[in-house]
């Protein structure tokens, strides 16, 4: 018989997990996901320079294809300011200022969603189609997928804000363990006090959103200005 | 079973919603394209409808399993829960379950089923090649068979070892109760099942002619069966990325006290290096396939040479993923090999740090060799020497693994158990694979052997001879811990010897046949090669029959005979073998503290645990 574990052990008396574990998980996952995202867009970067250098049939970038620099700049600005607001929000939460976190978080969310809407407007009014050469292909593919990543990241921010609003003012004893999750076997601090996971979540979000904003700036430089 | 359970979130609901989603997407796709299909579709067929159908079908499948519940709850600000369906009973294997041990078993059975289908395709291919002219199938059907076989095997086996064994054992080996992200862990498995099903639908849409690599421009000209290939590999890529992320996060953050990086079991190191490759290489594949999707469905021109794109772009992007993928397949096998050898040699793992360096070195180098697949594709001659050299250099870290394996075996008290036999066969097969690979890494010899059966035999020696033999070593070694029941040793040895001899009898001659000039992916061949091909086909059938022996053993020993395993039948020092068989839901009553690496064989220390005995503070249930 093993000394390390027994089938008969009641799950509910197994020691609870430290909330720091899940906080660390979120931080590490954010960094790993950022690396995967960089490699995802690396493929488009490679495509840009590869097709540009080959210029097959002289159709890389016909004169009729013009990226809308003004709108692209506004979209990038929205993303960058949103990332700054997200970073500020996470810092305020770290300092214990929940009210500022929520305000700055809402601003970051609004700006991120504005970028998504403006990207749709850009596609609607762009003046060239996917069939018009290599640049048009890279432009539409890269910006289209980038904005999907932005949308997903805004979903993440919304979940953090929603938890923050739902449990604002709730103390550590405000909820019975497992009450919210329907999981009586789990006594972790994140269940007892859901707001405790928002802080590491916000830090992880701010890091990832900053990386995505840097990719956005690179996208703007390459597709609109180069 | 009550009606309530039938209509809950489970596999039945998933299949119903998946099929309904497919047809809803098909209808929606036709509404999107409407009369303007000629504009949207490059090949005058409704690829959009099929892509949308696959997308909505997969979403429906996941919703049916219950994967949408958590994101919706989070959207409303509800807190997370880590346990879903962690109860006992068979039902947990047919739905979303966050117990890493259940997911491991799901992977083993699910991937096993698709590998079996891939193997059947191989049998059909060898049957066709028993005649130098057409026997049963025409050229297109033959190419589809070859393509589905290669794609299924290469796609599914990316998670062939990490899926079942790393999911099950890595948390145990590092002293954790769970994976870092249990829901993502379950998602990776179900994405793979959806992917495999989608690939099988290619037969309904005319198949695809490109083989597993899906090269342009053929991938743009192919009929709608190609869309199944694209959806399959994209889902596999997503599954791989998430699997890699989850494994890395788990090992980085969830190690128990005392489990330092220098004490990690070597299988965990193999998992780490594989996961890095998965995390960084698979996103490039997904990007390439999304570009291809846009080319086929929206007439972009990424890979269209006539419209400002380049077919070479696809080849480059594919192999930037594709070559690391070879090591995604090989590294876990090396991990199993080095995990098993000390147990059955009764010696500590020789050169632990060298082995770790080898694994990390292979991972790093694997990103620097991809152009050797394009030596004969018209690449600039000036870049060839670099890639020739980098490909040859990657044999150095691979050599480290061999040195560590041989050093461990040296003067050991070797026990010829079934897992040990499969491990030793790995050494032999992978050596042949590596030596034949030298001919493909050197430009002069690659020019004559590329695209022939020689290269096909080479990668079967490395991937099937490496990965599949390690896979079976893992099955015979660990499944008794997973189920609590032993395999039949005699049947296991029959399985091994027939498989080993038939494998070499199949692929050894194919090296020669390739040298004699027989090309891959061509249904006909020169008449003088028929004798050799017949020999290979018969050997392949015997190889296939050896799998039936395994199946018989599996069913007999796990369903009928049910001989209890006990806690530690192999006398292993590793922590998973100090736990009950099968392992309880919560893994450990108390998180253990480690005092050494898991290979203290022949030394004074009796166990890798610092505190013995670790007594449960928990009270048993009445």
mmCIF file of C-alpha atoms in Angstrom, chain B residues 22-172:
data_model
loop_
_atom_site.group_PDB
_atom_site.id
_atom_site.type_symbol
_atom_site.label_atom_id
_atom_site.label_comp_id
_atom_site.label_asym_id
_atom_site.label_seq_id
_atom_site.Cartn_x
_atom_site.Cartn_y
_atom_site.Cartn_z
ATOM 1 C CA UNK B 22 -21.658 21.571 -39.627
ATOM 2 C CA UNK B 23 -24.882 21.775 -41.636
ATOM 3 C CA UNK B 24 -25.738 25.205 -40.204
ATOM 4 C CA UNK B 25 -22.296 26.414 -41.247
ATOM 5 C CA UNK B 26 -22.692 24.849 -44.679
ATOM 6 C CA UNK B 27 -25.952 26.732 -45.140
ATOM 7 C CA UNK B 28 -24.447 29.938 -43.778
ATOM 8 C CA UNK B 29 -21.456 29.633 -46.079
ATOM 9 C CA UNK B 30 -23.723 29.393 -49.073
ATOM 10 C CA UNK B 31 -25.614 32.466 -47.899
ATOM 11 C CA UNK B 32 -22.321 34.382 -47.632
ATOM 12 C CA UNK B 33 -21.127 33.483 -51.093
ATOM 13 C CA UNK B 34 -24.486 33.591 -52.827
ATOM 14 C CA UNK B 35 -24.187 34.344 -56.519
ATOM 15 C CA UNK B 36 -20.696 35.853 -56.202
ATOM 16 C CA UNK B 37 -18.887 32.565 -55.700
ATOM 17 C CA UNK B 38 -16.671 33.136 -58.716
ATOM 18 C CA UNK B 39 -15.204 36.159 -56.989
ATOM 19 C CA UNK B 40 -14.678 34.543 -53.612
ATOM 20 C CA UNK B 41 -13.474 31.148 -54.616
ATOM 21 C CA UNK B 42 -10.242 30.624 -56.482
ATOM 22 C CA UNK B 43 -11.163 27.151 -57.638
ATOM 23 C CA UNK B 44 -14.789 27.701 -58.554
ATOM 24 C CA UNK B 45 -16.049 25.588 -55.728
ATOM 25 C CA UNK B 46 -17.594 26.660 -52.471
ATOM 26 C CA UNK B 47 -14.644 26.414 -50.131
ATOM 27 C CA UNK B 48 -16.135 29.141 -47.956
ATOM 28 C CA UNK B 49 -19.170 27.004 -47.201
ATOM 29 C CA UNK B 50 -16.968 24.093 -46.182
ATOM 30 C CA UNK B 51 -14.637 26.180 -44.030
ATOM 31 C CA UNK B 52 -17.595 27.806 -42.267
ATOM 32 C CA UNK B 53 -19.192 24.374 -41.854
ATOM 33 C CA UNK B 54 -16.046 22.989 -40.218
ATOM 34 C CA UNK B 55 -15.738 26.053 -37.985
ATOM 35 C CA UNK B 56 -19.335 26.059 -36.774
ATOM 36 C CA UNK B 57 -19.253 22.273 -36.453
ATOM 37 C CA UNK B 58 -16.207 22.385 -34.176
ATOM 38 C CA UNK B 59 -17.749 25.184 -32.116
ATOM 39 C CA UNK B 60 -20.951 23.147 -31.754
ATOM 40 C CA UNK B 61 -18.936 20.086 -30.756
ATOM 41 C CA UNK B 62 -17.112 22.015 -28.032
ATOM 42 C CA UNK B 63 -20.307 23.666 -26.797
ATOM 43 C CA UNK B 64 -21.886 20.225 -26.521
ATOM 44 C CA UNK B 65 -19.003 19.077 -24.346
ATOM 45 C CA UNK B 66 -19.466 22.067 -22.059
ATOM 46 C CA UNK B 67 -16.461 24.140 -23.066
ATOM 47 C CA UNK B 68 -18.563 27.298 -23.506
ATOM 48 C CA UNK B 69 -19.792 27.312 -19.905
ATOM 49 C CA UNK B 70 -16.593 28.599 -18.401
ATOM 50 C CA UNK B 71 -15.988 31.511 -20.826
ATOM 51 C CA UNK B 72 -19.599 32.625 -20.421
ATOM 52 C CA UNK B 73 -19.334 32.440 -16.626
ATOM 53 C CA UNK B 74 -16.146 34.453 -16.725
ATOM 54 C CA UNK B 75 -17.779 37.011 -18.987
ATOM 55 C CA UNK B 76 -20.314 37.532 -16.208
ATOM 56 C CA UNK B 77 -17.595 37.820 -13.600
ATOM 57 C CA UNK B 78 -18.205 34.473 -11.910
ATOM 58 C CA UNK B 79 -15.125 32.889 -10.262
ATOM 59 C CA UNK B 80 -13.270 29.896 -11.630
ATOM 60 C CA UNK B 81 -13.601 26.330 -10.527
ATOM 61 C CA UNK B 82 -10.899 23.774 -11.080
ATOM 62 C CA UNK B 83 -12.942 20.618 -10.915
ATOM 63 C CA UNK B 84 -15.380 19.475 -13.540
ATOM 64 C CA UNK B 85 -16.548 15.919 -13.545
ATOM 65 C CA UNK B 86 -13.712 14.668 -11.375
ATOM 66 C CA UNK B 87 -15.953 11.893 -10.177
ATOM 67 C CA UNK B 88 -15.469 8.181 -10.530
ATOM 68 C CA UNK B 89 -17.137 6.098 -13.214
ATOM 69 C CA UNK B 90 -16.955 5.587 -16.959
ATOM 70 C CA UNK B 91 -18.981 8.710 -17.861
ATOM 71 C CA UNK B 92 -16.041 10.987 -17.104
ATOM 72 C CA UNK B 93 -14.206 9.565 -20.129
ATOM 73 C CA UNK B 94 -16.941 10.793 -22.476
ATOM 74 C CA UNK B 95 -16.924 14.485 -21.714
ATOM 75 C CA UNK B 96 -15.043 17.453 -20.405
ATOM 76 C CA UNK B 97 -13.027 16.259 -17.432
ATOM 77 C CA UNK B 98 -10.350 18.273 -15.662
ATOM 78 C CA UNK B 99 -8.638 15.336 -14.006
ATOM 79 C CA UNK B 100 -5.286 15.065 -15.803
ATOM 80 C CA UNK B 101 -5.314 11.304 -15.396
ATOM 81 C CA UNK B 102 -8.648 10.968 -17.154
ATOM 82 C CA UNK B 103 -7.419 13.225 -19.961
ATOM 83 C CA UNK B 104 -4.317 11.056 -20.292
ATOM 84 C CA UNK B 105 -6.430 7.942 -20.760
ATOM 85 C CA UNK B 106 -8.745 9.778 -23.158
ATOM 86 C CA UNK B 107 -5.695 10.709 -25.226
ATOM 87 C CA UNK B 108 -4.410 7.143 -25.230
ATOM 88 C CA UNK B 109 -7.672 5.707 -26.515
ATOM 89 C CA UNK B 110 -8.542 8.571 -28.872
ATOM 90 C CA UNK B 111 -5.159 8.850 -30.503
ATOM 91 C CA UNK B 112 -4.874 5.081 -30.591
ATOM 92 C CA UNK B 113 -8.079 4.878 -32.625
ATOM 93 C CA UNK B 114 -6.866 7.393 -35.196
ATOM 94 C CA UNK B 115 -3.447 5.759 -35.420
ATOM 95 C CA UNK B 116 -5.244 2.517 -36.145
ATOM 96 C CA UNK B 117 -7.067 4.229 -39.026
ATOM 97 C CA UNK B 118 -3.771 5.633 -40.292
ATOM 98 C CA UNK B 119 -2.287 2.162 -40.094
ATOM 99 C CA UNK B 120 -5.159 0.709 -42.115
ATOM 100 C CA UNK B 121 -4.413 3.277 -44.807
ATOM 101 C CA UNK B 122 -0.817 2.053 -44.838
ATOM 102 C CA UNK B 123 -2.035 -1.495 -45.408
ATOM 103 C CA UNK B 124 -4.143 -0.312 -48.356
ATOM 104 C CA UNK B 125 -1.145 1.530 -49.804
ATOM 105 C CA UNK B 126 1.023 -1.562 -49.581
ATOM 106 C CA UNK B 127 -1.734 -3.653 -51.116
ATOM 107 C CA UNK B 128 -1.865 -1.328 -54.121
ATOM 108 C CA UNK B 129 1.919 -1.508 -54.527
ATOM 109 C CA UNK B 130 1.901 -5.283 -54.913
ATOM 110 C CA UNK B 131 1.628 -4.660 -58.648
ATOM 111 C CA UNK B 132 3.742 -2.224 -60.668
ATOM 112 C CA UNK B 133 0.609 -1.029 -62.484
ATOM 113 C CA UNK B 134 -2.805 -0.074 -61.127
ATOM 114 C CA UNK B 135 -4.259 -2.804 -58.936
ATOM 115 C CA UNK B 136 -7.277 -1.325 -57.187
ATOM 116 C CA UNK B 137 -7.098 2.452 -57.012
ATOM 117 C CA UNK B 138 -6.404 5.090 -59.613
ATOM 118 C CA UNK B 139 -3.712 7.711 -59.116
ATOM 119 C CA UNK B 140 -5.939 10.259 -57.359
ATOM 120 C CA UNK B 141 -7.348 7.774 -54.874
ATOM 121 C CA UNK B 142 -3.881 6.428 -54.189
ATOM 122 C CA UNK B 143 -2.599 9.930 -53.479
ATOM 123 C CA UNK B 144 -5.487 10.544 -51.095
ATOM 124 C CA UNK B 145 -4.673 7.322 -49.259
ATOM 125 C CA UNK B 146 -1.032 8.346 -48.976
ATOM 126 C CA UNK B 147 -2.039 11.855 -47.904
ATOM 127 C CA UNK B 148 -4.502 10.748 -45.233
ATOM 128 C CA UNK B 149 -2.042 8.161 -43.905
ATOM 129 C CA UNK B 150 0.796 10.677 -43.625
ATOM 130 C CA UNK B 151 -1.320 13.548 -42.355
ATOM 131 C CA UNK B 152 -3.138 11.451 -39.782
ATOM 132 C CA UNK B 153 0.061 9.943 -38.446
ATOM 133 C CA UNK B 154 2.094 13.143 -38.433
ATOM 134 C CA UNK B 155 -0.744 15.188 -36.998
ATOM 135 C CA UNK B 156 -2.010 12.825 -34.353
ATOM 136 C CA UNK B 157 1.351 11.560 -33.199
ATOM 137 C CA UNK B 158 2.569 15.077 -32.382
ATOM 138 C CA UNK B 159 0.665 14.501 -29.162
ATOM 139 C CA UNK B 160 1.111 10.728 -29.221
ATOM 140 C CA UNK B 161 3.331 10.637 -26.150
ATOM 141 C CA UNK B 162 2.750 13.996 -24.508
ATOM 142 C CA UNK B 163 -1.020 13.541 -24.762
ATOM 143 C CA UNK B 164 -1.391 10.296 -22.826
ATOM 144 C CA UNK B 165 1.817 10.010 -20.829
ATOM 145 C CA UNK B 166 2.892 13.588 -20.111
ATOM 146 C CA UNK B 167 -0.653 14.604 -19.204
ATOM 147 C CA UNK B 168 -0.953 11.656 -16.860
ATOM 148 C CA UNK B 169 2.524 11.488 -15.371
ATOM 149 C CA UNK B 170 4.173 14.909 -15.450
ATOM 150 C CA UNK B 171 2.011 16.293 -12.616
ATOM 151 C CA UNK B 172 2.733 13.140 -10.605
#
